Tab-separated table of C-alpha atoms and ligand atoms in Angstrom:
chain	number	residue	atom	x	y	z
A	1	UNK	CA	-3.399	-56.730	-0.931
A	2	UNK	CA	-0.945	-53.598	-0.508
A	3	UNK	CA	-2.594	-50.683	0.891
A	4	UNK	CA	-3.247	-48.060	-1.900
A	5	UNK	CA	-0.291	-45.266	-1.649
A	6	UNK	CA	-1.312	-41.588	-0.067
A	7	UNK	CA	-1.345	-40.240	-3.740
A	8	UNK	CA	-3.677	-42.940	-4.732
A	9	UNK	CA	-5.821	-42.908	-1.649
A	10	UNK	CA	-6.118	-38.820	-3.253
A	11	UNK	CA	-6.605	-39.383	-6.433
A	12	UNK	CA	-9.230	-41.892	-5.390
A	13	UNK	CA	-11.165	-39.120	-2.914
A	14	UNK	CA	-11.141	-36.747	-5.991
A	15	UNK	CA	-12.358	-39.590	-8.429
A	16	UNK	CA	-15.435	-40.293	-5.855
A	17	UNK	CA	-16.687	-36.575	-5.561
A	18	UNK	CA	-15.823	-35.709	-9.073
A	19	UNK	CA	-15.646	-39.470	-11.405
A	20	UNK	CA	-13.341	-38.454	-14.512
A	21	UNK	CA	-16.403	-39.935	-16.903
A	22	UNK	CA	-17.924	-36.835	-16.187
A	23	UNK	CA	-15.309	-34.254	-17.199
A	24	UNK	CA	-13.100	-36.598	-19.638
A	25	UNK	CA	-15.195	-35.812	-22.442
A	26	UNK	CA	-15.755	-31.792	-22.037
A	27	UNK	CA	-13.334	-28.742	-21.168
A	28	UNK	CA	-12.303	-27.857	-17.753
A	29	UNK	CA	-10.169	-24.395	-16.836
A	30	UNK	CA	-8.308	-25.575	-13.681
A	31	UNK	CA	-7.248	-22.623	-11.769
A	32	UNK	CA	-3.557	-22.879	-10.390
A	33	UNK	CA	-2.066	-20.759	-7.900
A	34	UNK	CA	0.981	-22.696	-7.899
A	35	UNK	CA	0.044	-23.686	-4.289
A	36	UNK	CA	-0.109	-27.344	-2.548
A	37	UNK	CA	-3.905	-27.784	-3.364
A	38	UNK	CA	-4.622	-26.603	-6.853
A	39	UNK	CA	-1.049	-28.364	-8.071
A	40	UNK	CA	-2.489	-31.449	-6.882
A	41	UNK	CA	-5.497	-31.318	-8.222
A	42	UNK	CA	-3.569	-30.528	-11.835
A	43	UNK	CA	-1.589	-32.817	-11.423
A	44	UNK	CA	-4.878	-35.831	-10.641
A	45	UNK	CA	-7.284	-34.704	-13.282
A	46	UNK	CA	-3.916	-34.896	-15.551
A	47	UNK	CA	-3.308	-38.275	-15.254
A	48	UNK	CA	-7.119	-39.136	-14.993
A	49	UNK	CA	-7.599	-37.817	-18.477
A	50	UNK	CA	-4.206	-39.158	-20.023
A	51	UNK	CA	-5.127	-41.374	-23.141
A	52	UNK	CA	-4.410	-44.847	-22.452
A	53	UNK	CA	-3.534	-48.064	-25.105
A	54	UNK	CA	-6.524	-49.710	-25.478
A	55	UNK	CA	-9.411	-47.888	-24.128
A	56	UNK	CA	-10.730	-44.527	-26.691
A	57	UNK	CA	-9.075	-41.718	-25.862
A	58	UNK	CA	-10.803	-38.297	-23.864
A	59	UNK	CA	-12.533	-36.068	-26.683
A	60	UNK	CA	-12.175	-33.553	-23.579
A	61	UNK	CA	-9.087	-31.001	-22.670
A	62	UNK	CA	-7.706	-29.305	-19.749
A	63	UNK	CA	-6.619	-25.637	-19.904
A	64	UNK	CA	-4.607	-24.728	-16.908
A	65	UNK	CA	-5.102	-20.831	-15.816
A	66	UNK	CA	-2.862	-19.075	-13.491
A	67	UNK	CA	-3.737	-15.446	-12.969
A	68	UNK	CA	-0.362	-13.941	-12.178
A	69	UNK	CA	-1.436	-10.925	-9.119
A	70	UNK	CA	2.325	-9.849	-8.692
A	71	UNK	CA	1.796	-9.488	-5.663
A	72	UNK	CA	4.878	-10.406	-4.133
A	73	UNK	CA	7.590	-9.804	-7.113
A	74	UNK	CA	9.750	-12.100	-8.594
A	75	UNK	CA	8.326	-14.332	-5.925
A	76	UNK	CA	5.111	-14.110	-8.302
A	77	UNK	CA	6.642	-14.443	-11.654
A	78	UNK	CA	8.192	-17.646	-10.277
A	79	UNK	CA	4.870	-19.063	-9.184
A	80	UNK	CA	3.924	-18.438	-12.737
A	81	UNK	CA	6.661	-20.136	-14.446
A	82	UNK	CA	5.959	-22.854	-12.014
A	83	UNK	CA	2.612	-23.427	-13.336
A	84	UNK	CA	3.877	-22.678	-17.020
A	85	UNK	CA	6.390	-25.949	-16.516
A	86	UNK	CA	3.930	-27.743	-15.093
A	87	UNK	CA	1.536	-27.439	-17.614
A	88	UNK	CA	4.314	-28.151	-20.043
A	89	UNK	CA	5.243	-31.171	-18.403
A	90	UNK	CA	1.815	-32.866	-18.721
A	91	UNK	CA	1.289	-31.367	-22.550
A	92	UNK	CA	-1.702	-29.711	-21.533
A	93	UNK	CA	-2.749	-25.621	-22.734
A	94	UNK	CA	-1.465	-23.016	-20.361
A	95	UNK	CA	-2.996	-19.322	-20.226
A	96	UNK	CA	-1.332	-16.510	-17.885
A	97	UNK	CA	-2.620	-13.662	-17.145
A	98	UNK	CA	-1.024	-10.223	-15.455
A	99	UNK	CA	-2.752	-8.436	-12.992
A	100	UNK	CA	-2.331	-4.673	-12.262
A	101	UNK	CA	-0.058	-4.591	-9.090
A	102	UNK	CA	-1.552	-1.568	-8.169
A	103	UNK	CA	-5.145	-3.227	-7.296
A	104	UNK	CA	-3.632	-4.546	-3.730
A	105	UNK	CA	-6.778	-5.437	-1.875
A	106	UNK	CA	-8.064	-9.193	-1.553
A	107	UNK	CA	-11.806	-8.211	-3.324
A	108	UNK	CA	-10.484	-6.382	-6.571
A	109	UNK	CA	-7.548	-9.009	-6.945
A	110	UNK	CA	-10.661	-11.707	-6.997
A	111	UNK	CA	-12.864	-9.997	-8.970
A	112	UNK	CA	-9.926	-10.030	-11.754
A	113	UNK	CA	-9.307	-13.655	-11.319
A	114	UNK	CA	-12.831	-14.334	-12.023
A	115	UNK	CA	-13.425	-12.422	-14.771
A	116	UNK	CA	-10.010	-13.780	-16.311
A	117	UNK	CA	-11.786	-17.492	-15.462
A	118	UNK	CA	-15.265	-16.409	-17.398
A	119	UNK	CA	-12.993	-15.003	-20.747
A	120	UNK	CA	-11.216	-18.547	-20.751
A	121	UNK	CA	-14.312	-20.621	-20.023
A	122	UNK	CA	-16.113	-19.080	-23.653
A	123	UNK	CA	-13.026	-18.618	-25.416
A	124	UNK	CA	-12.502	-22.196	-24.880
A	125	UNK	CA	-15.948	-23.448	-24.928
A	126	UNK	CA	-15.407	-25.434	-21.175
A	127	UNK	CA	-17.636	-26.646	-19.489
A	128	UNK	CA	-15.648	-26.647	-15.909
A	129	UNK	CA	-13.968	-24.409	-14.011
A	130	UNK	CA	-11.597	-26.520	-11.203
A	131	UNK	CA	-10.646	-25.201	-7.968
A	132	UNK	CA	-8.550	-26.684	-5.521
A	133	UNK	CA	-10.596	-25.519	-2.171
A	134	UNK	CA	-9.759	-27.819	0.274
A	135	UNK	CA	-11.709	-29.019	3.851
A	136	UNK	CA	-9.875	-26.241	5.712
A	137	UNK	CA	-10.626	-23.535	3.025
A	138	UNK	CA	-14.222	-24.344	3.767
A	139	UNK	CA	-13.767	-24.243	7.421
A	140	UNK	CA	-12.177	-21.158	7.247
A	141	UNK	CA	-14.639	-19.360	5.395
A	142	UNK	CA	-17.592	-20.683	7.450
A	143	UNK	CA	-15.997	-19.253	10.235
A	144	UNK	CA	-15.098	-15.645	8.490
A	145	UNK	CA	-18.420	-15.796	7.419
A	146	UNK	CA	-19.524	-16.206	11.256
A	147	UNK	CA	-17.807	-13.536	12.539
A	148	UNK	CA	-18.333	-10.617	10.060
A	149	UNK	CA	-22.028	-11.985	10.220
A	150	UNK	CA	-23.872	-14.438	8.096
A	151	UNK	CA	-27.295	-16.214	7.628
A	152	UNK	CA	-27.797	-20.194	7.922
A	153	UNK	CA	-27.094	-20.110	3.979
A	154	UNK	CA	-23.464	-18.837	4.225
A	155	UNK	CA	-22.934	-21.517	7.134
A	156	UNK	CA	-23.130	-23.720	4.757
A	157	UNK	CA	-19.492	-23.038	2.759
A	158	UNK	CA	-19.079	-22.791	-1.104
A	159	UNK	CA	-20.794	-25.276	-2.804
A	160	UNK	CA	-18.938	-28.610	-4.919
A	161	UNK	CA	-20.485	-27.647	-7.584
A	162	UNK	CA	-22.584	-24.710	-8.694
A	163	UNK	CA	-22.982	-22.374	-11.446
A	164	UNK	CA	-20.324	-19.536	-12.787
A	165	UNK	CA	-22.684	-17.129	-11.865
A	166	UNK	CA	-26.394	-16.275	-11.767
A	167	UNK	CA	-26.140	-14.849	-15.001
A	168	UNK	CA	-28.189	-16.638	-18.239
A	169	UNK	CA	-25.283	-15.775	-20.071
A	170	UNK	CA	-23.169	-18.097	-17.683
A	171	UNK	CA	-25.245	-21.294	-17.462
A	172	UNK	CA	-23.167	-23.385	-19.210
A	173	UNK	CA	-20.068	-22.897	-16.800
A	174	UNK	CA	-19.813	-25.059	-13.834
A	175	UNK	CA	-17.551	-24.445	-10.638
A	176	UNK	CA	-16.110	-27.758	-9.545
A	177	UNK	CA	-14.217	-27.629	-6.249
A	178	UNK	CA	-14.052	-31.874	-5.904
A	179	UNK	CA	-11.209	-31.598	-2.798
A	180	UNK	CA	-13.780	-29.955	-0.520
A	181	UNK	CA	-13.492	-33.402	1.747
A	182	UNK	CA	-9.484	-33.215	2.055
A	183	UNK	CA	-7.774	-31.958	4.264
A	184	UNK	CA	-4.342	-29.514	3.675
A	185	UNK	CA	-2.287	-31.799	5.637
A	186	UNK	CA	-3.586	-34.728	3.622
A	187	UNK	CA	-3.347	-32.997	0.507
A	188	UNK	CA	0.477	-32.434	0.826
A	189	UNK	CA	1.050	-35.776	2.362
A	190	UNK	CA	-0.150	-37.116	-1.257
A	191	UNK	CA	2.275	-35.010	-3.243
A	192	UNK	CA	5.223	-35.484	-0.397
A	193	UNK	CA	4.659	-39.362	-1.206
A	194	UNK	CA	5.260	-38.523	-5.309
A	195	UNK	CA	8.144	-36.082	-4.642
A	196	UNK	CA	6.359	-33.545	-6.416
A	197	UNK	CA	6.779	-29.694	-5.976
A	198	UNK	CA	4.729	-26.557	-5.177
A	199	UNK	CA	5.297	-22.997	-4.526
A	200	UNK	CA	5.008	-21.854	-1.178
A	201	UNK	CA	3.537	-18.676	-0.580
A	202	UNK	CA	4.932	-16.690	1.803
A	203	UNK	CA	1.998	-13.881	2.133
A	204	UNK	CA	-0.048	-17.191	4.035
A	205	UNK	CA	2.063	-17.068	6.669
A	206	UNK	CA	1.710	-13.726	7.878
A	207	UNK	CA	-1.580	-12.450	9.793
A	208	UNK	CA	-2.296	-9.372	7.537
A	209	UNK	CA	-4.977	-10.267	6.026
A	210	UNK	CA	-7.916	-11.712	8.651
A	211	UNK	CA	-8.270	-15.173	6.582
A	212	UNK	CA	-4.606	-15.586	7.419
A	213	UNK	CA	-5.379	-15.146	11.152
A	214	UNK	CA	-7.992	-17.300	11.267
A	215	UNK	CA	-5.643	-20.122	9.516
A	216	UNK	CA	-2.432	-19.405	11.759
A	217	UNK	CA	-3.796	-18.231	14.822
A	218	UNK	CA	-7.608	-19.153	15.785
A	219	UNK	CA	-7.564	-22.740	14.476
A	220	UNK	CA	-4.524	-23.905	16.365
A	221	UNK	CA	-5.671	-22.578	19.134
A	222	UNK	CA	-8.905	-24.342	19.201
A	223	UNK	CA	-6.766	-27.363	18.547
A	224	UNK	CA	-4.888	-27.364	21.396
A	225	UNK	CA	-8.474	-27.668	23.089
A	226	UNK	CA	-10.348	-29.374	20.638
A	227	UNK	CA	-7.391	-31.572	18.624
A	228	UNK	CA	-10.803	-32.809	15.726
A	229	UNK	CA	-12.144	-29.261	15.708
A	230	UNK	CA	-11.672	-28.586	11.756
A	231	UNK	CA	-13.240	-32.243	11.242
A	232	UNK	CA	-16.043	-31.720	13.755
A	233	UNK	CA	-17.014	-28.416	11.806
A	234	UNK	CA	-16.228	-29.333	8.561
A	235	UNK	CA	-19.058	-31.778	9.343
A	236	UNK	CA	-21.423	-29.301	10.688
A	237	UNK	CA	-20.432	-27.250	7.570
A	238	UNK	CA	-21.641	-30.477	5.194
A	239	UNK	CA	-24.732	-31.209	7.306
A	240	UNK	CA	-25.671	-27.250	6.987
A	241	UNK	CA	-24.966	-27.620	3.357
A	242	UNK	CA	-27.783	-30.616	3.171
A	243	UNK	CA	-30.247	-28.062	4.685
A	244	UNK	CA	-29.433	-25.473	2.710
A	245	UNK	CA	-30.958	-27.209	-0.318
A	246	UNK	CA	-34.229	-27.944	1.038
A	247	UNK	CA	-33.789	-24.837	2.423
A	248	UNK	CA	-33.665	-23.222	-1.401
A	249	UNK	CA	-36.086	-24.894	-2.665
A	250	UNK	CA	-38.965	-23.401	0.134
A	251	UNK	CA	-37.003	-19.747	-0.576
A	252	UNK	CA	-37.508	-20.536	-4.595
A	253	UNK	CA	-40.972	-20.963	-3.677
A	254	UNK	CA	-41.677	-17.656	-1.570
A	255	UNK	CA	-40.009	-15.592	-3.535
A	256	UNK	CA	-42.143	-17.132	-7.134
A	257	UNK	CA	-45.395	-16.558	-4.549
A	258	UNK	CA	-44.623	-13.199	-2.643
A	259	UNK	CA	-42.613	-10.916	-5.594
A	260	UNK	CA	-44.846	-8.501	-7.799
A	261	UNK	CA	-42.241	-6.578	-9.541
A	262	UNK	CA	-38.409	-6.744	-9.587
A	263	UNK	CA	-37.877	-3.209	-10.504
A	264	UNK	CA	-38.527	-1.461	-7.694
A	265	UNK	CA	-38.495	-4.728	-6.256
A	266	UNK	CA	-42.449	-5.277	-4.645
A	267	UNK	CA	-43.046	-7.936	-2.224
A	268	UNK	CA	-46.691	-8.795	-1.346
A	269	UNK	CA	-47.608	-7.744	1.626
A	270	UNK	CA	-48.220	-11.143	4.086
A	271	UNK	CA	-50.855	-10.127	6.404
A	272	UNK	CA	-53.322	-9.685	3.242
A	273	UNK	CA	-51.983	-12.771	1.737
A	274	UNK	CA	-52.363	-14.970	4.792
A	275	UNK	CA	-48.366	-16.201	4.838
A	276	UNK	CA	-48.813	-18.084	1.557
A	277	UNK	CA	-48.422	-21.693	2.727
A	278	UNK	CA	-44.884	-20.781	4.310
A	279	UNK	CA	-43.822	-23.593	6.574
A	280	UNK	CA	-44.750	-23.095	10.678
A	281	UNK	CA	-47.943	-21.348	9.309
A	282	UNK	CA	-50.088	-22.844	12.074
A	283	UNK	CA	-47.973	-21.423	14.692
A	284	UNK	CA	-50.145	-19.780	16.460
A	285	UNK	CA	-51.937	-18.825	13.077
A	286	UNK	CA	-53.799	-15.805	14.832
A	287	UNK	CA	-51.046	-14.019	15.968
A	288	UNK	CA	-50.382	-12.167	12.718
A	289	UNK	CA	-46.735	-12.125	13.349
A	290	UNK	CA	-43.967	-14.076	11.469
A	291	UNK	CA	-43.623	-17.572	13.005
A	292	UNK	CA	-39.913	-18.395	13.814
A	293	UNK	CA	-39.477	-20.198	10.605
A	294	UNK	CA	-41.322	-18.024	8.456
A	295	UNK	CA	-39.069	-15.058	9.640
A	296	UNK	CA	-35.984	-17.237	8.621
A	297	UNK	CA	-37.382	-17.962	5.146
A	298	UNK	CA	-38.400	-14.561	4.613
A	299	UNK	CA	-34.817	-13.126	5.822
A	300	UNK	CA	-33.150	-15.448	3.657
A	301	UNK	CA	-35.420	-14.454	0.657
A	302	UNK	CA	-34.625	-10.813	1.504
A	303	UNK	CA	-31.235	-11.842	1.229
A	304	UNK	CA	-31.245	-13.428	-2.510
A	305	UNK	CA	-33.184	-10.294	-3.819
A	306	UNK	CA	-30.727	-7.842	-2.237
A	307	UNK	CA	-28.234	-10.076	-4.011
A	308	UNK	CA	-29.737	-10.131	-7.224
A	309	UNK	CA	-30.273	-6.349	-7.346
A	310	UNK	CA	-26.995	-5.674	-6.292
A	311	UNK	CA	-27.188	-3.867	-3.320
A	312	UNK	CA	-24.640	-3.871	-0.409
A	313	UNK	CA	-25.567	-7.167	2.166
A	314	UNK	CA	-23.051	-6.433	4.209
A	315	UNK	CA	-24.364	-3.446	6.996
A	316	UNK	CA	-27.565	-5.379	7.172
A	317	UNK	CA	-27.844	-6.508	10.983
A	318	UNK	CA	-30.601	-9.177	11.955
A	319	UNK	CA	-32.342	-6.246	13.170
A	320	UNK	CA	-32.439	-4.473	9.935
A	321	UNK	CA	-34.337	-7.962	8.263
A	322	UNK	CA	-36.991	-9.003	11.170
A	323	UNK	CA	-38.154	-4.924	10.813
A	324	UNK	CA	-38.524	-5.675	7.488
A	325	UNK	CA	-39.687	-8.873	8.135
A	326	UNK	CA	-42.146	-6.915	10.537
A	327	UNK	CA	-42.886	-4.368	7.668
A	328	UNK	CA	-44.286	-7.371	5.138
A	329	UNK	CA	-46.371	-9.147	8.076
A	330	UNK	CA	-48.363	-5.698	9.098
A	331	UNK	CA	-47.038	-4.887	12.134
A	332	UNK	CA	-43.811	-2.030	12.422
A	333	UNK	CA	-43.640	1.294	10.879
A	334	UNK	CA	-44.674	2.295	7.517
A	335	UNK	CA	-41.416	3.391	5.568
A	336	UNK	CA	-38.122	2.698	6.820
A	337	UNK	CA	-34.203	3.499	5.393
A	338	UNK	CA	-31.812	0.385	5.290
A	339	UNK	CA	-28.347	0.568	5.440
A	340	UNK	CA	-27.160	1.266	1.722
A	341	UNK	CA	-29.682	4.043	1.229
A	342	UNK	CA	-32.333	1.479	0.250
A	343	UNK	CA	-36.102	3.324	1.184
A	344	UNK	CA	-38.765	0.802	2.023
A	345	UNK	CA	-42.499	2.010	2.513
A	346	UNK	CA	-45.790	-0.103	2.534
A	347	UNK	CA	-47.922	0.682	-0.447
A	348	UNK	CA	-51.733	-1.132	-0.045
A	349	UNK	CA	-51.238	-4.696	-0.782
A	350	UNK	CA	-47.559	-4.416	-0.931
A	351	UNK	CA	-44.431	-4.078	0.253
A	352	UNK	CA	-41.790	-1.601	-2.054
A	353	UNK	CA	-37.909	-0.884	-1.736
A	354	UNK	CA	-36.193	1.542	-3.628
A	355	UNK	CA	-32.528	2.120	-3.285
A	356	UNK	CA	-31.883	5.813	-3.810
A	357	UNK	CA	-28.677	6.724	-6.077
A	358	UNK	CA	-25.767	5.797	-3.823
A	359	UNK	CA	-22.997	8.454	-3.742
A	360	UNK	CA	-20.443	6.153	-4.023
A	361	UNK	CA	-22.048	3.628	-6.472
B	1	ATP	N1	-3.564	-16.828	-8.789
B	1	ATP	C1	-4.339	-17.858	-9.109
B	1	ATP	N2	-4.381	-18.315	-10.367
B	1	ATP	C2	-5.197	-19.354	-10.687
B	1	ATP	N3	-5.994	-19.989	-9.806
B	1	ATP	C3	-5.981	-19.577	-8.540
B	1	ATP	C4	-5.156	-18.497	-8.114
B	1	ATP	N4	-5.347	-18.316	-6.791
B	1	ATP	C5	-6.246	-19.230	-6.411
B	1	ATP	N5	-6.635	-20.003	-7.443
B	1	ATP	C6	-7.611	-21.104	-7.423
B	1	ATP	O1	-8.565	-20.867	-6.393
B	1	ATP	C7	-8.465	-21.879	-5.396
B	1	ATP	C8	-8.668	-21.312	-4.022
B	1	ATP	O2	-7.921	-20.142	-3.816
B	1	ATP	P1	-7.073	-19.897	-2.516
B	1	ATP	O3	-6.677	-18.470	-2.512
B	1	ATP	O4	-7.778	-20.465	-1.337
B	1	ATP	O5	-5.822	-20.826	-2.878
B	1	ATP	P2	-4.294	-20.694	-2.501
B	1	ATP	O6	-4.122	-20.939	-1.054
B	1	ATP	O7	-3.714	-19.428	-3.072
B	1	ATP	O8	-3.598	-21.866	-3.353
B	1	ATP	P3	-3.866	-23.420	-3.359
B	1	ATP	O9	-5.299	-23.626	-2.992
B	1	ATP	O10	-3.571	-23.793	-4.779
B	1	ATP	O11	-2.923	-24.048	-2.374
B	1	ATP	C9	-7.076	-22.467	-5.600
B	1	ATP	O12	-7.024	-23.784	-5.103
B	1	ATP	C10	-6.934	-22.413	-7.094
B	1	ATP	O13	-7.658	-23.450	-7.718
């Protein structure tokens, strides 16, 4: 037996994580930049869903979407007729979209992206949205995450598969990132080994933005040290990833047991409660105080409802939760401002924040 070719070995890793029976028949929006990954990914859920004689064809369809940022000029427009050919090449729909060049910085330039993803995904009725994040992206953003400071959650990575969004209106769109276990240098090997093309961006290579550094600087350098180091925490990242659904599941439960009111959020307040069958609850169950574990459920709790009401995570140190951890068990003071100008005060049997009108909302 010949050894399957690089491309196949690919297309075989992305069939494993993501088996074509399970997109063939439904839409999917595959996002491409143009770049190595998402072209390959085009190019292997292309052929996976090409009819073939004999077998009954895919009732599905593929819509690729390639939000133009124009970023970088004609250097742009050319990544977009890239993806235009491409598309045209394999007969499948292509949408384009123009962003405003002024909006420069990395979060508005996403936020348009997305929302150009969400208009396609109910225009077309799909089911999937594809991205082609690879083992490195996930590395890299573990580690971002890290330094600009993160919970156990976000050391877990982005997800396979999750929802759009939290939103009800978005439960029927899926985000399907099925090259999470491939590396870059694998990814290009694959298309080298088929000839095929992809745009090159040159904005990657320079250290402007801090993603970039960490890509062209910090993990080459632990390389040189550590020659497996993306493998050994890529698989750190997956095993986190494992915990971080049981982990959910105990949050889920807190937050269903401890939350009075969502607006202004009320917690109940623990030492009245008795912890509420929170895990570690016998640790030395006369203390009063949070048990180790029960402070990291609580903090990541905190963390989800700050989320879901919108308010700015990111100047909230680990001191900022455990006093609010603190605040629910009893013990520190009795009213407290958070960074974001979100007032907390202990009210009786509970626990209240309020987030006074920001001045720049
Ligand atoms: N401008 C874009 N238009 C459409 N999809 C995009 C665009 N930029 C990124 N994506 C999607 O999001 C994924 C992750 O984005 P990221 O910025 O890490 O990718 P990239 O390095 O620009 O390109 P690639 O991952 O394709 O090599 C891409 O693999 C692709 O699926």
């Amino acid at each position: 037996m010949t050894n399957p070719s690089p491309w196949q070995e690919f297309c075989d890793a992305i069939e494993s994580a993501w088996p074509v029976s399970r997109y063939r028949d439904v839409g999917v929006v595959v996002g491409c930049s143009g770049g190595a990954d998402s072209v390959a990914l085009l190019r292997c859920l292309a052929e996976a869903t090409r009819p073939r004689a004999g077998t009954t064809p895919p009732s599905g369809f593929i819509v690729v979407a390639h939000f133009n940022h124009r970023f970088r000029g004609e250097a742009s427009d050319g990544d977009a007729d890239f993806v235009r050919r491409l598309a045209d090449q394999f007969g499948l729909a292509v949408e384009i979209e123009c962003g405003d060049a002024a909006a420069r910085d990395e979060e508005s330039a996403r936020n348009h992206r997305r929302a150009f993803f969400r208009n396609l995904l109910g225009r077309y009725g799909a089911r999937y949205l594809a991205l082609g994040h690879s083992r490195d992206d996930n590395v890299e953003t573990v580690l971002y995450r890290m330094m600009r400071g993160t919970g156990p959650l976000g050391m877990a990575g982005v997800a396979p598969f999750r929802p759009f969004s939290e939103h009800p209106s978005d439960s029927d769109f899926v985000i399907a990132r099925p090259m999470l276990s491939l590396g870059r240098d694998q990814i290009r090997g694959a298309l080298r080994s088929i000839d095929a093309a992809w745009r090159e961006d040159a904005s990657n290579q320079s250290n402007t933005y801090r993603r970039n550094w960490i890509r062209n600087e910090l993990l080459p350098a632990m390389e040189t040290q550590f020659p497996h180091a993306v493998t050994a925490i890529a698989r750190a990242v997956e095993g986190q990833r494992q915990w971080k659904d049981a982990l959910q599941s105990v949050i889920d439960r807190w937050i269903e047991d401890q939350q009075v009111r969502e607006a202004p959020l009320t917690l109940r307040r623990l030492d009245r409660i008795g912890g509420g069958g929170m895990p570690g609850r016998d640790w030395e169950q006369d203390s009063g105080a949070a048990s180790p574990a029960e402070q990291a459920v609580a903090i990541e709790a905190l963390r989800r409802c700050w989320h879901r009401a919108g308010w700015p995570l990111r100047d909230m140190g680990q001191h900022h939760w455990t006093r609010v951890v603190e605040m629910l068990y009893g013990g520190g003071p009795d009213a407290l401002t958070l960074p974001g100008a979100v007032d907390v005060r202990r009210d009786q049997e509970a626990v209240v924040f309020v987030r006074r009108d920001p001045v720049f909302p």
